[in-house]
PDB file of C-alpha atoms in Angstrom:
ATOM      1  CA  MET C   1      17.447 -37.712 105.408  1.00 66.00           C
ATOM      2  CA  MET C   2      18.039 -34.117 106.484  1.00 66.00           C
ATOM      3  CA  LYS C   3      20.752 -33.760 103.820  1.00 74.00           C
ATOM      4  CA  ARG C   4      18.372 -34.927 101.052  1.00 75.00           C
ATOM      5  CA  SER C   5      15.720 -32.469 102.185  1.00 74.00           C
ATOM      6  CA  ALA C   6      18.235 -29.626 102.151  1.00 70.00           C
ATOM      7  CA  ILE C   7      19.405 -30.563  98.655  1.00 79.00           C
ATOM      8  CA  ALA C   8      15.816 -30.839  97.388  1.00 73.00           C
ATOM      9  CA  LEU C   9      14.946 -27.472  98.939  1.00 74.00           C
ATOM     10  CA  LEU C  10      18.044 -25.875  97.371  1.00 74.00           C
ATOM     11  CA  ALA C  11      17.210 -27.352  93.947  1.00 74.00           C
ATOM     12  CA  PHE C  12      13.649 -26.024  94.239  1.00 76.00           C
ATOM     13  CA  ALA C  13      14.924 -22.548  95.196  1.00 71.00           C
ATOM     14  CA  ILE C  14      17.328 -22.469  92.226  1.00 79.00           C
ATOM     15  CA  ALA C  15      14.586 -23.582  89.827  1.00 73.00           C
ATOM     16  CA  ALA C  16      12.184 -20.970  91.180  1.00 68.00           C
ATOM     17  CA  GLY C  17      14.827 -18.265  90.939  1.00 64.00           C
ATOM     18  CA  THR C  18      15.740 -19.243  87.395  1.00 57.00           C
ATOM     19  CA  SER C  19      12.148 -19.146  86.187  1.00 52.00           C
ATOM     20  CA  SER C  20      11.626 -15.715  87.727  1.00 51.00           C
ATOM     21  CA  LEU C  21      14.797 -14.422  86.032  1.00 51.00           C
ATOM     22  CA  THR C  22      13.632 -15.496  82.593  1.00 49.00           C
ATOM     23  CA  ALA C  23      10.384 -13.594  83.000  1.00 48.00           C
ATOM     24  CA  GLN C  24      12.075 -10.342  84.010  1.00 52.00           C
ATOM     25  CA  THR C  25      12.595  -7.490  81.611  1.00 49.00           C
ATOM     26  CA  VAL C  26      14.915  -4.586  82.090  1.00 47.00           C
ATOM     27  CA  THR C  27      13.405  -1.236  81.168  1.00 53.00           C
ATOM     28  CA  SER C  28      16.545   0.845  81.501  1.00 59.00           C
ATOM     29  CA  GLY C  29      20.230   0.446  80.791  1.00 69.00           C
ATOM     30  CA  LEU C  30      21.969  -0.857  77.717  1.00 74.00           C
ATOM     31  CA  ARG C  31      19.484  -3.678  77.027  1.00 77.00           C
ATOM     32  CA  GLY C  32      16.375  -1.495  76.958  1.00 78.00           C
ATOM     33  CA  PRO C  33      13.154  -3.538  77.222  1.00 83.00           C
ATOM     34  CA  THR C  34      14.773  -6.784  76.001  1.00 84.00           C
ATOM     35  CA  PRO C  35      14.267  -9.737  78.400  1.00 87.00           C
ATOM     36  CA  LEU C  36      17.460 -11.084  79.958  1.00 86.00           C
ATOM     37  CA  ASN C  37      17.210 -14.399  78.119  1.00 89.00           C
ATOM     38  CA  ASP C  38      16.673 -12.762  74.689  1.00 89.00           C
ATOM     39  CA  GLU C  39      19.086 -11.090  72.353  1.00 88.00           C
ATOM     40  CA  GLY C  40      17.874  -7.674  71.305  1.00 84.00           C
ATOM     41  CA  PRO C  41      18.278  -6.088  67.908  1.00 84.00           C
ATOM     42  CA  ALA C  42      21.748  -4.885  66.996  1.00 83.00           C
ATOM     43  CA  PRO C  43      22.181  -1.120  67.022  1.00 80.00           C
ATOM     44  CA  PRO C  44      22.751   0.484  63.630  1.00 84.00           C
ATOM     45  CA  MET C  45      26.345   0.725  62.428  1.00 84.00           C
ATOM     46  CA  LEU C  46      27.533   4.324  62.585  1.00 86.00           C
ATOM     47  CA  PRO C  47      30.225   5.729  60.312  1.00 87.00           C
ATOM     48  CA  ASN C  48      33.828   5.978  61.408  1.00 86.00           C
ATOM     49  CA  ARG C  49      35.449   9.345  61.942  1.00 85.00           C
ATOM     50  CA  ASN C  50      37.258  10.577  58.878  1.00 87.00           C
ATOM     51  CA  THR C  51      39.644  13.374  59.750  1.00 84.00           C
ATOM     52  CA  SER C  52      43.326  14.187  59.639  1.00 81.00           C
ATOM     53  CA  GLU C  53      43.377  15.200  63.321  1.00 83.00           C
ATOM     54  CA  ARG C  54      45.575  13.138  65.607  1.00 84.00           C
ATOM     55  CA  GLU C  55      43.839  11.851  68.721  1.00 84.00           C
ATOM     56  CA  VAL C  56      45.370  12.457  72.137  1.00 84.00           C
ATOM     57  CA  ARG C  57      46.633   9.268  73.743  1.00 85.00           C
ATOM     58  CA  ASN C  58      45.113   8.391  77.107  1.00 82.00           C
ATOM     59  CA  TYR C  59      48.008   6.469  78.655  1.00 82.00           C
ATOM     60  CA  PRO C  60      51.697   5.797  78.007  1.00 82.00           C
ATOM     61  CA  GLU C  61      52.377   3.210  75.317  1.00 87.00           C
ATOM     62  CA  GLN C  62      48.818   3.448  73.935  1.00 90.00           C
ATOM     63  CA  PRO C  63      48.891   2.669  70.210  1.00 93.00           C
ATOM     64  CA  PRO C  64      47.676   5.690  68.241  1.00 93.00           C
ATOM     65  CA  VAL C  65      44.122   5.339  66.975  1.00 93.00           C
ATOM     66  CA  ILE C  66      43.292   5.656  63.282  1.00 93.00           C
ATOM     67  CA  PRO C  67      41.579   9.030  62.729  1.00 91.00           C
ATOM     68  CA  HIS C  68      40.400   8.279  59.193  1.00 90.00           C
ATOM     69  CA  SER C  69      38.254   5.707  57.441  1.00 89.00           C
ATOM     70  CA  ILE C  70      39.969   2.479  56.415  1.00 91.00           C
ATOM     71  CA  ASP C  71      36.983   0.915  54.663  1.00 90.00           C
ATOM     72  CA  GLY C  72      38.235  -1.222  51.792  1.00 91.00           C
ATOM     73  CA  TYR C  73      41.882  -1.171  52.920  1.00 93.00           C
ATOM     74  CA  GLN C  74      43.758  -4.368  52.181  1.00 94.00           C
ATOM     75  CA  VAL C  75      45.820  -5.489  55.165  1.00 92.00           C
ATOM     76  CA  ASP C  76      46.710  -9.140  54.716  1.00 91.00           C
ATOM     77  CA  LEU C  77      49.621 -11.383  53.707  1.00 89.00           C
ATOM     78  CA  ASN C  78      49.535  -9.989  50.169  1.00 91.00           C
ATOM     79  CA  GLY C  79      49.636  -6.296  50.981  1.00 91.00           C
ATOM     80  CA  ASN C  80      49.209  -3.460  53.448  1.00 94.00           C
ATOM     81  CA  LYS C  81      47.399  -0.339  52.220  1.00 95.00           C
ATOM     82  CA  CYS C  82      48.426   1.568  55.384  1.00 95.00           C
ATOM     83  CA  LEU C  83      52.051   1.528  54.274  1.00 94.00           C
ATOM     84  CA  SER C  84      51.200   3.364  51.050  1.00 95.00           C
ATOM     85  CA  CYS C  85      51.067   6.527  53.226  1.00 94.00           C
ATOM     86  CA  HIS C  86      52.776   5.611  56.526  1.00 94.00           C
ATOM     87  CA  ALA C  87      55.912   3.860  55.214  1.00 93.00           C
ATOM     88  CA  ARG C  88      59.162   5.743  55.737  1.00 91.00           C
ATOM     89  CA  ALA C  89      59.598   6.355  51.996  1.00 92.00           C
ATOM     90  CA  ARG C  90      56.048   7.742  51.555  1.00 93.00           C
ATOM     91  CA  THR C  91      55.608  10.169  54.475  1.00 93.00           C
ATOM     92  CA  ALA C  92      57.093  13.223  52.707  1.00 94.00           C
ATOM     93  CA  GLU C  93      54.585  12.821  49.889  1.00 95.00           C
ATOM     94  CA  SER C  94      51.562  11.842  51.994  1.00 93.00           C
ATOM     95  CA  GLN C  95      52.257  14.030  55.068  1.00 92.00           C
ATOM     96  CA  ALA C  96      51.124  11.060  57.181  1.00 92.00           C
ATOM     97  CA  PRO C  97      53.091  10.158  60.317  1.00 92.00           C
ATOM     98  CA  MET C  98      55.671   7.439  59.790  1.00 94.00           C
ATOM     99  CA  VAL C  99      55.124   4.143  61.583  1.00 94.00           C
ATOM    100  CA  SER C 100      56.993   3.990  64.889  1.00 92.00           C
ATOM    101  CA  ILE C 101      60.610   2.904  64.859  1.00 92.00           C
ATOM    102  CA  THR C 102      59.516   0.007  67.095  1.00 91.00           C
ATOM    103  CA  HIS C 103      57.741  -1.454  64.055  1.00 94.00           C
ATOM    104  CA  PHE C 104      61.139  -2.044  62.422  1.00 94.00           C
ATOM    105  CA  MET C 105      62.435  -4.324  65.200  1.00 94.00           C
ATOM    106  CA  ASP C 106      62.355  -8.096  65.058  1.00 92.00           C
ATOM    107  CA  ARG C 107      61.572 -10.238  68.089  1.00 92.00           C
ATOM    108  CA  ASP C 108      65.262 -10.180  69.108  1.00 93.00           C
ATOM    109  CA  GLY C 109      65.354  -6.356  69.172  1.00 91.00           C
ATOM    110  CA  GLN C 110      67.394  -6.091  65.961  1.00 94.00           C
ATOM    111  CA  PHE C 111      66.412  -3.303  63.572  1.00 94.00           C
ATOM    112  CA  LEU C 112      65.282  -4.265  60.079  1.00 93.00           C
ATOM    113  CA  GLY C 113      65.264  -2.271  56.849  1.00 91.00           C
ATOM    114  CA  SER C 114      61.472  -2.527  56.552  1.00 90.00           C
ATOM    115  CA  VAL C 115      58.474  -3.081  58.794  1.00 92.00           C
ATOM    116  CA  SER C 116      58.771  -6.284  60.798  1.00 91.00           C
ATOM    117  CA  PRO C 117      56.387  -9.075  59.761  1.00 89.00           C
ATOM    118  CA  ARG C 118      55.141  -9.205  63.352  1.00 89.00           C
ATOM    119  CA  ARG C 119      54.030  -5.537  63.057  1.00 91.00           C
ATOM    120  CA  PHE C 120      52.582  -5.804  59.536  1.00 92.00           C
ATOM    121  CA  PHE C 121      48.913  -6.194  60.528  1.00 93.00           C
ATOM    122  CA  CYS C 122      48.165  -2.659  61.741  1.00 94.00           C
ATOM    123  CA  THR C 123      44.587  -3.226  62.907  1.00 93.00           C
ATOM    124  CA  GLU C 124      45.703  -5.697  65.562  1.00 93.00           C
ATOM    125  CA  CYS C 125      46.638  -2.670  67.695  1.00 94.00           C
ATOM    126  CA  HIS C 126      45.431   0.434  65.846  1.00 94.00           C
ATOM    127  CA  VAL C 127      41.684   0.951  65.473  1.00 92.00           C
ATOM    128  CA  PRO C 128      39.502   3.492  63.658  1.00 91.00           C
ATOM    129  CA  GLN C 129      37.257   5.712  65.762  1.00 88.00           C
ATOM    130  CA  ASN C 130      33.483   5.602  65.531  1.00 86.00           C
ATOM    131  CA  THR C 131      31.157   8.632  65.612  1.00 85.00           C
ATOM    132  CA  ALA C 132      28.887   7.009  68.222  1.00 85.00           C
ATOM    133  CA  ASN C 133      28.293   8.617  71.589  1.00 84.00           C
ATOM    134  CA  PRO C 134      29.260   6.396  74.525  1.00 81.00           C
ATOM    135  CA  PRO C 135      26.233   4.381  75.743  1.00 80.00           C
ATOM    136  CA  ILE C 136      27.162   5.051  79.379  1.00 83.00           C
ATOM    137  CA  SER C 137      29.026   7.894  81.036  1.00 86.00           C
ATOM    138  CA  ASN C 138      32.733   7.510  81.598  1.00 86.00           C
ATOM    139  CA  ASP C 139      34.862   9.196  84.250  1.00 89.00           C
ATOM    140  CA  PHE C 140      38.223   8.086  82.816  1.00 87.00           C
ATOM    141  CA  ILE C 141      41.033  10.568  83.459  1.00 86.00           C
ATOM    142  CA  ASP C 142      44.088  10.446  81.207  1.00 83.00           C
ATOM    143  CA  ILE C 143      47.525  10.193  82.805  1.00 79.00           C
ATOM    144  CA  ASP C 144      48.586  13.776  82.024  1.00 81.00           C
ATOM    145  CA  THR C 145      45.493  15.228  83.709  1.00 84.00           C
ATOM    146  CA  LEU C 146      45.968  12.917  86.662  1.00 84.00           C
ATOM    147  CA  LEU C 147      49.617  13.917  87.070  1.00 84.00           C
ATOM    148  CA  SER C 148      48.853  17.622  86.734  1.00 86.00           C
ATOM    149  CA  ARG C 149      46.392  17.344  89.635  1.00 85.00           C
ATOM    150  CA  ALA C 150      48.942  15.725  91.918  1.00 77.00           C
ATOM    151  CA  SER C 151      51.339  17.802  93.968  1.00 60.00           C
ATOM    152  CA  PRO C 152      55.109  17.123  93.830  1.00 65.00           C
ATOM    153  CA  GLY C 153      54.802  14.803  96.862  1.00 58.00           C
ATOM    154  CA  GLY C 154      52.209  12.669  95.061  1.00 53.00           C
ATOM    155  CA  ARG C 155      49.283  13.977  97.122  1.00 53.00           C
ATOM    156  CA  ARG C 156      46.423  16.156  96.045  1.00 52.00           C
TER     157      ARG C 156
END
């Protein structure tokens, strides 16, 4: 009997809590005034950066980001527009950086004469950069800054 009462009381508390959550609205933060159980309007799409500047990498092994617009680029089984500038044979003409030598290795570590099929779809790892300001502040510190702050013993 006591167990049933406890279960009924718990179910009532959950139901009461759920109904109060659906009535709440958040007036600050990323959602703005949108109620928690509603989906707010999507923010407008901002343009991508379009520059020839290379972005600094934030950590070792980070894939370089794409500093220019790639709108309309074909990157599929039939072709890869990126390679029209970044292929080894085209870099002298385009002045674009050549794709990494790691992109010429197959899954067994053997080097190929052309870009490996497993590295053919550039936007799986490399992404264009947007002009949007971050919606929240960020205190990320890149590895070089972090290491320069540390003393030789690893302490600050």
